[in-house]
Short mmCIF file of C-alpha atoms in Angstrom, two decimals:
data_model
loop_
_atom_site.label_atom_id
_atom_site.label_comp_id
_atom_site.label_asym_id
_atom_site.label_seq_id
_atom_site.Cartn_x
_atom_site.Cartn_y
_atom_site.Cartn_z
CA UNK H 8 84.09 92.01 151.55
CA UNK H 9 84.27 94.58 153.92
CA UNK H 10 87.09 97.42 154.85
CA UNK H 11 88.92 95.60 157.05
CA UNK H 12 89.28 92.21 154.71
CA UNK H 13 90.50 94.58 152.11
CA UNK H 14 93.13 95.83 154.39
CA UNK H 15 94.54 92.42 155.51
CA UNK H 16 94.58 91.41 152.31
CA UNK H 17 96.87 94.87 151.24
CA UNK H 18 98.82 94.08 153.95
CA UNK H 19 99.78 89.92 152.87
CA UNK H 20 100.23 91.12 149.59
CA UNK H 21 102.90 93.63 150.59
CA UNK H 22 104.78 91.74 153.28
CA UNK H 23 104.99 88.81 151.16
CA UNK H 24 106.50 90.83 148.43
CA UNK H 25 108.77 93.10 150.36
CA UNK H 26 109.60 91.57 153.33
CA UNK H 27 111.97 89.26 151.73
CA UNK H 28 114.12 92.06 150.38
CA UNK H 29 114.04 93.68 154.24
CA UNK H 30 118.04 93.84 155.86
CA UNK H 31 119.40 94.05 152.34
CA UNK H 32 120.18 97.35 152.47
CA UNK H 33 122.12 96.47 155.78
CA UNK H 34 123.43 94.25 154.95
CA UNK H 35 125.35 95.98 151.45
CA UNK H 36 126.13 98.32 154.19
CA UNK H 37 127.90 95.84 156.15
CA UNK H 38 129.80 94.49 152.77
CA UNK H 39 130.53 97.69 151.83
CA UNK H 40 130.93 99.85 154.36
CA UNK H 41 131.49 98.03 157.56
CA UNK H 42 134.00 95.20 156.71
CA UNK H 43 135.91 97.82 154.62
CA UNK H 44 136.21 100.34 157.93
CA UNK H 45 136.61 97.30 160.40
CA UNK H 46 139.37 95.53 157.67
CA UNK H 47 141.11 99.16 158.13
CA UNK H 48 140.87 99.53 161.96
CA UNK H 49 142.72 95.90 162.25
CA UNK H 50 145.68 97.01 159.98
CA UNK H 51 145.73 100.47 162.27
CA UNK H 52 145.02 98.36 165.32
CA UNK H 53 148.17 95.63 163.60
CA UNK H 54 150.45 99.09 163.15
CA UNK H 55 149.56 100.90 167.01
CA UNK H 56 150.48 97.18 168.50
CA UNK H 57 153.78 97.28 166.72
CA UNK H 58 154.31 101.11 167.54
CA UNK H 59 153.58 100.09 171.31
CA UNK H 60 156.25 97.35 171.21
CA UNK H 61 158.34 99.49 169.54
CA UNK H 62 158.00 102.19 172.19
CA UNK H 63 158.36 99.69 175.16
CA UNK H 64 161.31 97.71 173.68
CA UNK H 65 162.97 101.37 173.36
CA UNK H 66 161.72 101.95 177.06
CA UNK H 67 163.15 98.45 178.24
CA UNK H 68 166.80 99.30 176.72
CA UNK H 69 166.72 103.05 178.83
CA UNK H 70 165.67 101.76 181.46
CA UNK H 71 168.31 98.80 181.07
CA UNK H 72 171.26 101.36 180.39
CA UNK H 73 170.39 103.56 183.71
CA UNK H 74 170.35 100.63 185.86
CA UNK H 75 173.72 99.71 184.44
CA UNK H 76 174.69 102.94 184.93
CA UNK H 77 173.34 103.41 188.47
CA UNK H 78 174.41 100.28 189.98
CA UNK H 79 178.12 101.02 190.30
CA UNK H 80 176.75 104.10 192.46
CA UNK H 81 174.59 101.60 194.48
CA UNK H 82 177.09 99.08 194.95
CA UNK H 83 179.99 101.35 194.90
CA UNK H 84 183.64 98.78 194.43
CA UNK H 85 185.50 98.85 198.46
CA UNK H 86 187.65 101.93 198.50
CA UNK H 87 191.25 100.62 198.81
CA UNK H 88 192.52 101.41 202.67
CA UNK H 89 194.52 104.97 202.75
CA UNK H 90 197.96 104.28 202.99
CA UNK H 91 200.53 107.00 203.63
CA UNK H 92 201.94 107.83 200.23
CA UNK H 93 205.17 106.47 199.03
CA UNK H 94 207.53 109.48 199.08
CA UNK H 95 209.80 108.70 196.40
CA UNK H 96 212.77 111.35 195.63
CA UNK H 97 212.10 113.86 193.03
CA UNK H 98 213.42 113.35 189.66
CA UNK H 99 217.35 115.10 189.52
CA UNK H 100 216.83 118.15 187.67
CA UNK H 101 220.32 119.57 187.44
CA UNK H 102 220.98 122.74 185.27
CA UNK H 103 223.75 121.78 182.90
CA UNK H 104 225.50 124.83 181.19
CA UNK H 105 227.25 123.52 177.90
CA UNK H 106 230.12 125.44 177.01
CA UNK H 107 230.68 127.68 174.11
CA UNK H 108 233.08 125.36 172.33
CA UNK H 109 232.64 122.11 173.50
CA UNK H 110 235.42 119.36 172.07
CA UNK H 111 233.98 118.42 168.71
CA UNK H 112 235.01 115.05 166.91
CA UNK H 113 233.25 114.40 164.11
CA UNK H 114 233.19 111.03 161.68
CA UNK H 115 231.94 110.91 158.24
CA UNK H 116 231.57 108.18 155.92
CA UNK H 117 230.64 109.01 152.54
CA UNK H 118 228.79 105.88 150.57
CA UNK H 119 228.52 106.65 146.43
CA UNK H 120 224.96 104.97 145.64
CA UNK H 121 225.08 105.64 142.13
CA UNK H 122 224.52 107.77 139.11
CA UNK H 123 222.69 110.82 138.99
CA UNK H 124 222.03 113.96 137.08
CA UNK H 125 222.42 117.69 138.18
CA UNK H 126 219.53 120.02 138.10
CA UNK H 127 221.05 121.43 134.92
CA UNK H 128 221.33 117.80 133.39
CA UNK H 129 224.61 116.96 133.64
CA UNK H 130 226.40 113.59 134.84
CA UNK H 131 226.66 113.32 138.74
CA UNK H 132 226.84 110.91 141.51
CA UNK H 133 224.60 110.35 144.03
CA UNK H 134 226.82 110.80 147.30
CA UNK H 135 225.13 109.44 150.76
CA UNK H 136 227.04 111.26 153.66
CA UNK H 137 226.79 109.32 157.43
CA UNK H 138 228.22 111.81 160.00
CA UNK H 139 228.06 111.67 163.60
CA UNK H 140 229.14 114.83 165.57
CA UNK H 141 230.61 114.24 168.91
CA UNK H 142 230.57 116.89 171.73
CA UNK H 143 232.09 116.34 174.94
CA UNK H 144 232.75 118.60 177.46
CA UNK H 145 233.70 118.24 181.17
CA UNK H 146 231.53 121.02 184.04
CA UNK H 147 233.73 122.43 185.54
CA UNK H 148 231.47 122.57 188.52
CA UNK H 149 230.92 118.77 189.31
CA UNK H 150 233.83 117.61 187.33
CA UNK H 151 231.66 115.35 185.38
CA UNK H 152 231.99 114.24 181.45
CA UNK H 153 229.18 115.14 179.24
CA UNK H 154 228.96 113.73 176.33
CA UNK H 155 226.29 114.27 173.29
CA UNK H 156 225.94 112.31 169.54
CA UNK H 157 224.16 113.52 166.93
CA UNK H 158 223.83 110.96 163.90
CA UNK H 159 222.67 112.71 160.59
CA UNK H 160 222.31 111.40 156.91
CA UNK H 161 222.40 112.95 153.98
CA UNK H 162 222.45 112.71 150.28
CA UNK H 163 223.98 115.14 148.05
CA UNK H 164 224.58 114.87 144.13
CA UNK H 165 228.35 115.60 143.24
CA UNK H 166 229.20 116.16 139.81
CA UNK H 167 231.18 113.75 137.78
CA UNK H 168 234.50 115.56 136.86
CA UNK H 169 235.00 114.55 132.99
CA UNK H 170 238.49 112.95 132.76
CA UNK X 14 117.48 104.76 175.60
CA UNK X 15 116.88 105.09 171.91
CA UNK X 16 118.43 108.27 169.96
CA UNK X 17 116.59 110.46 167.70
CA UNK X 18 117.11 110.45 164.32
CA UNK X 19 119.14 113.77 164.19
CA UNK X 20 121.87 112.46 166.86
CA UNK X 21 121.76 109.27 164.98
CA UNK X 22 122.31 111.55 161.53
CA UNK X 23 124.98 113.56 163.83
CA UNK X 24 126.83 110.80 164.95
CA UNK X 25 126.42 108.84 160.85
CA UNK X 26 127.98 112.39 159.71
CA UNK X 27 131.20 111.72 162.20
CA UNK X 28 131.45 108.29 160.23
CA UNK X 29 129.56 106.39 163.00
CA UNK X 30 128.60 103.34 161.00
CA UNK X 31 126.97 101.74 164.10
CA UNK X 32 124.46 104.92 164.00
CA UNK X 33 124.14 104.57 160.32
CA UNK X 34 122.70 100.92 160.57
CA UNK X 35 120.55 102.34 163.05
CA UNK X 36 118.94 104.66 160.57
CA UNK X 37 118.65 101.87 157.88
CA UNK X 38 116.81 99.69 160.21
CA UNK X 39 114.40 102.56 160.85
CA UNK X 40 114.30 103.76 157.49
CA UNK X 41 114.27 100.49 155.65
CA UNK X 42 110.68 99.67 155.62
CA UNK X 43 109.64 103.32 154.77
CA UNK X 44 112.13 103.43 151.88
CA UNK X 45 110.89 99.66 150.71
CA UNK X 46 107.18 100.89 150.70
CA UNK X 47 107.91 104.13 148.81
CA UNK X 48 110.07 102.61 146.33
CA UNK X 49 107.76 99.39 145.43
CA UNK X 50 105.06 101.85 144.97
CA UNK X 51 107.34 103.26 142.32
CA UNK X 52 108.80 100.31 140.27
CA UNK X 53 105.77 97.84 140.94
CA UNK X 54 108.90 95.37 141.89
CA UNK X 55 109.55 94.23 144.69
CA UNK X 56 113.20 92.74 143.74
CA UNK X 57 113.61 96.27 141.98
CA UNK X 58 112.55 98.54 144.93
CA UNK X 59 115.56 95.80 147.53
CA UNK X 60 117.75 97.40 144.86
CA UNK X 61 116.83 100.81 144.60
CA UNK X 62 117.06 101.44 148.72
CA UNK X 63 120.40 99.59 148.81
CA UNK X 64 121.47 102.07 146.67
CA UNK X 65 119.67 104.92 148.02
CA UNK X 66 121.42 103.78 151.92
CA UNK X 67 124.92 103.63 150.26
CA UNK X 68 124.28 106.57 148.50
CA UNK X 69 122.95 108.11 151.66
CA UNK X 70 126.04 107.33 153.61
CA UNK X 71 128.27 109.23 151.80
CA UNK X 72 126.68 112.16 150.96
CA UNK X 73 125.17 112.84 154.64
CA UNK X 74 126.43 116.28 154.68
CA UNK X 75 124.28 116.95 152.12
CA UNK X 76 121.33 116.49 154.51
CA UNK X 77 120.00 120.05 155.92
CA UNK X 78 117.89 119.12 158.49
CA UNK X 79 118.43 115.82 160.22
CA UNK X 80 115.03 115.59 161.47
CA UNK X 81 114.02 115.17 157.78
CA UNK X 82 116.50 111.87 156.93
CA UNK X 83 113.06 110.00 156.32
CA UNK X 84 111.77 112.47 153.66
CA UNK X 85 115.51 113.16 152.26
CA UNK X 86 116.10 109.00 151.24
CA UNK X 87 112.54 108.78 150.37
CA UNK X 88 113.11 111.27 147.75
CA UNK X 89 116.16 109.65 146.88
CA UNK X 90 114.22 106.34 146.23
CA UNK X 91 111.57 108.06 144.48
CA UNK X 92 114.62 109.69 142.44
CA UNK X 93 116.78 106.19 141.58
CA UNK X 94 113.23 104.25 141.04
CA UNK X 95 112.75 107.26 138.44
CA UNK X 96 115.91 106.83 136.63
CA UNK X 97 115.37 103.25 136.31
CA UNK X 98 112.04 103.49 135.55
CA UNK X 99 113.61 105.58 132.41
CA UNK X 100 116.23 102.87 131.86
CA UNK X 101 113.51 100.67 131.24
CA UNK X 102 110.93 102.61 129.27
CA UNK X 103 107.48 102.90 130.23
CA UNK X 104 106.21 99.97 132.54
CA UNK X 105 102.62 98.21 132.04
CA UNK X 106 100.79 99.37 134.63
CA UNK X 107 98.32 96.37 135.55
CA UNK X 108 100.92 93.86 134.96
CA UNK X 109 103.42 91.97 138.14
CA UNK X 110 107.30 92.56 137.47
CA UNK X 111 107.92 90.00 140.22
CA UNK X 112 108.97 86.17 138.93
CA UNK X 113 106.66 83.57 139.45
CA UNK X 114 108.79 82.38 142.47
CA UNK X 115 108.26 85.00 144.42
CA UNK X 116 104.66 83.81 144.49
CA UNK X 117 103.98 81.14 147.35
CA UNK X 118 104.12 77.68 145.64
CA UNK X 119 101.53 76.00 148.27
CA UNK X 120 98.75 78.56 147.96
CA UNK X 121 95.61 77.44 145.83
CA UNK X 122 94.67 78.86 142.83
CA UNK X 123 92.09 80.64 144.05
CA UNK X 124 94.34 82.35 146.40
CA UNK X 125 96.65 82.77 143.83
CA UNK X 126 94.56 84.97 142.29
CA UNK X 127 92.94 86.35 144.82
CA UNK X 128 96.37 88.07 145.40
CA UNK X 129 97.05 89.11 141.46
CA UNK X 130 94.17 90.83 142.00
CA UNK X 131 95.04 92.92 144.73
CA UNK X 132 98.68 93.30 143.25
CA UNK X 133 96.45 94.67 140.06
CA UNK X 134 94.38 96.87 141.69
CA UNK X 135 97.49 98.38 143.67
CA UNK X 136 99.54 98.81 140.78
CA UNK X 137 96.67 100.53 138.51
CA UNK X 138 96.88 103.48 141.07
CA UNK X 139 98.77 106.54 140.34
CA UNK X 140 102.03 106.90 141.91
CA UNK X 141 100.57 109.30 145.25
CA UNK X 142 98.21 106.71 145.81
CA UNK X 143 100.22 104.05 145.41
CA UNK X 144 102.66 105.28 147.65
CA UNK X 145 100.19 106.22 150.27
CA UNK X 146 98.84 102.54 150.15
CA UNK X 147 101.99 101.06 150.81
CA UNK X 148 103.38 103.56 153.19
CA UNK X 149 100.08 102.65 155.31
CA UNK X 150 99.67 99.07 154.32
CA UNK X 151 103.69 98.02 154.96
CA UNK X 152 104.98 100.57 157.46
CA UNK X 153 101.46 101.40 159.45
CA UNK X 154 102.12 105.26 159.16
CA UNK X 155 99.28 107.03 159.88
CA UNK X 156 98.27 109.60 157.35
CA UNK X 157 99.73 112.82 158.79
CA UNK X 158 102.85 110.77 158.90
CA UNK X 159 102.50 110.13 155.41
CA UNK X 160 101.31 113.28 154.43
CA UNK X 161 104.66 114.91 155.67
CA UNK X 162 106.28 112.41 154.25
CA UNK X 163 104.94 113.04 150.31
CA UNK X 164 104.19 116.94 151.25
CA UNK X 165 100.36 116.35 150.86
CA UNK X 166 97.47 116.98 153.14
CA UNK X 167 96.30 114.44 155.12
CA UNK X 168 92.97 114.39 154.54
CA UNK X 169 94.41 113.84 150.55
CA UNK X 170 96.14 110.76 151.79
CA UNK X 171 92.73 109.77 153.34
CA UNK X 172 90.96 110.16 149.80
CA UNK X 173 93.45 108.48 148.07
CA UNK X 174 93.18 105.49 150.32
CA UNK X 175 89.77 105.40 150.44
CA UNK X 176 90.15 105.33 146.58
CA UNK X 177 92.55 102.73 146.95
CA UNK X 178 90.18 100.03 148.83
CA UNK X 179 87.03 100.76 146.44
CA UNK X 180 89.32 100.12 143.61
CA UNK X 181 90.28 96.81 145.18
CA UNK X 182 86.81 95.76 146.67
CA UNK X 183 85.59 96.59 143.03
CA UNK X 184 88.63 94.07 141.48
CA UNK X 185 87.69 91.66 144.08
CA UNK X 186 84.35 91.78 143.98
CA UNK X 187 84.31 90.94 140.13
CA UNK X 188 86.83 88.45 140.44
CA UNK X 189 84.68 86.53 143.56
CA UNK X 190 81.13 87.27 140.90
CA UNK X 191 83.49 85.11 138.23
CA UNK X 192 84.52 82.53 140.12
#
C-alpha cells in the first residue's frame, strides 16, 4: 500500500465522517441569529411603515387645510358694484339741560309680605315698598315736555308696635 | 470580488450577519477538522463548532487581530472539545464514538474494516498529530498553513504526518496479512 492509497483512504474516512455535520454551524446561525435579527427588522420595518403613514396622513390634512385656506384668495367671491353710500341723517343729539327742581310726583305702594324679626330679635314686618318717582319738566328753550320714571323696590323690616 | 477575512471580521463586528456566514463557511471545515481530531466524534466535533460560531459571534470584539479569526475559533474548538472531553472523563483512545449508522450500510465487510482501521490508527495519535492529519486530510492545508495554525514548525507538522501514514500503513498492513 503505498503513500498515496494511504492518503485517499484518510481522506474517505474523514469526509464520510464530517462532512455530514458541514452547514450546521450555519445553519444554528441562521436559527439563532438570523431569523431572530430578520424577525426584528420586520416589526421595525411594520413600525417605520406606520410612522410613514402617519407622517403623510398628517401631510395630506396641511396640505388639505392650506388649499382650503388659499382658494378663497384664488377664487376671490365678485366684489359687490360700488354704490354711492346712502347718506342717512345723523342721529339727533340734542343737549337737554334738566332743571334744578324738576316737578316731582311720586307714588308708593307699600305691600306687608309678612312676619319678620329685627336685627336685635324682636317682632317686625316685612314691608315691600313699590315707588315710582316722576320728573317732568318743560325746556324752556324748545318748549317741549320731558318727562323721566324711575321704578324702584324695596323691602324694609318695620317693627311691630305691641298693642 | 471576495473580502478578506479582516473586512469580513470588520463588517461581523458592526453586526453584519451576512459577513458572519461568510466566515463560517470559510472557517467551518477548519474548525470541523480541528475539533474531530479532539473528541474522536464526529457528531461531537458538529456540536462543538456550532457552539464555538455562536460563541464567536458575540464575543467578536474580543478578537485582536482579525487576520487571526482562523487560529482564534480553532482555539476555541480546541477549548469547548476540552471541556467536554472533561465532562466525559477520559475517552478510549483506539475506540469509534460514532454510532453504527454513521457507518455506510452498503459497504462490505472488508471495507468496513478496512475503514475501522484507519479510524484506529487516526485516533491512537496524539492530539498535534491528530490534528495535523485532519487539518491536511479534510481541509487540504498545506503544512505551513497548519503550522501557523497550531503554532508549530512546519517541518514538525511534516514529521508528524509522516508518523501518521506509517502508523496507518502498519494497521493496514496487518489487517490485509490477517485477512
Amino acid at each position: 500500500m503505498n503513500r498515496h492509497e494511504i492518503e485517499d483512504l484518510i481522506r474517505q474516512d474523514l469526509a464520510s465522517k464530517l462532512n455530514p455535520h458541514r452547514g450546521r454551524a450555519r445553519e444554528a446561525f441562521d436559527h439563532m441569529v438570523l431569523e431572530p435579527m430578520n424577525k426584528r427588522v420586520g416589526q421595525d420595518q411594520a413600525n417605520a411603515y406606520r410612522i410613514r403613514n402617519a407622517i403623510l396622513i398628517g401631510l395630506l390634512m396641511i396640505v388639505c387645510v392650506l388649499i382650503g385656506m388659499w382658494i378663497p384668495r384664488l377664487f376671490p367671491d365678485p366684489v359687490p358694484e360700488q354704490t354711492d353710500p346712502i347718506h342717512q341723517p345723523d342721529a339727533m343729539v340734542e343737549s337737554v339741560t334738566i332743571p334744578e327742581h324738576p316737578e316731582r310726583t311720586s307714588l308708593l305702594h307699600m305691600v306687608d309680605t309678612g312676619p319678620a324679626r329685627t336685627d336685635s330679635g324682636a317682632p317686625a314686618r316685612r314691608i315691600r315698598e313699590e315707588r315710582l318717582d316722576r320728573y317732568q319738566w318743560i325746556d324752556p328753550q324748545t318748549g317741549g315736555t320731558f318727562t323721566y320714571i324711575e321704578p324702584s323696590v324695596r323691602e324694609r323690616i318695620v317693627e311691630a308696635h305691641q298693642q | 470580488m471576495e473580502l478578506s477575512v479582516e473586512e469580513l471580521v470588520s463588517r461581523a463586528r458592526l453586526h453584519d450577519a451576512d459577513a458572519f456566514a461568510e466566515l463560517i463557511q470559510r472557517f467551518e471545515g477548519v474548525a470541523l477538522a480541528v475539533a474531530y481530531a479532539q473528541t474522536r466524534n464526529a457528531a461531537d466535533a458538529g456540536d462543538i463548532v456550532q457552539e464555538a460560531f455562536l460563541r464567536a459571534w458575540q464575543r467578536l470584539d474580543s478578537l485582536d487581530d482579525p487576520s487571526r479569526f482562523a487560529h482564534w475559533i480553532s482555539r476555541m474548538v480546541r477549548n469547548l472539545s476540552i471541556d467536554l472531553r472533561r465532562r466525559r472523563k477520559a475517552l478510549p483512545l483506539d475506540e469509534s464514538f460514532d454510532p453504527p449508522d454513521s457507518m455506510p450500510q452498503t459497504t462490505s465487510l472488508e471495507r468496513d474494516e478496512q475503514k475501522k482501521q484507519v479510524e484506529r490508527a487516526i485516533n491512537g495519535l496524539d492530539d498535534l498529530s491528530r490534528e495535523c492529519v485532519t487539518l491536511r486530510y479534510y481541509e487540504n492545508m498545506s503544512s505551513k498553513q497548519i503550522a501557523d495554525l497550531l503554532g508549530i514548525t512546519p517541518a514538525a507538522v511534516d514529521m508528524r504526518l509522516s508518523r501518521a501514514r506509517n502508523q496507518l500503513k502498519d494497521r493496514l498492513q496487518k489487517f490485509v496479512g490477517e485477512v
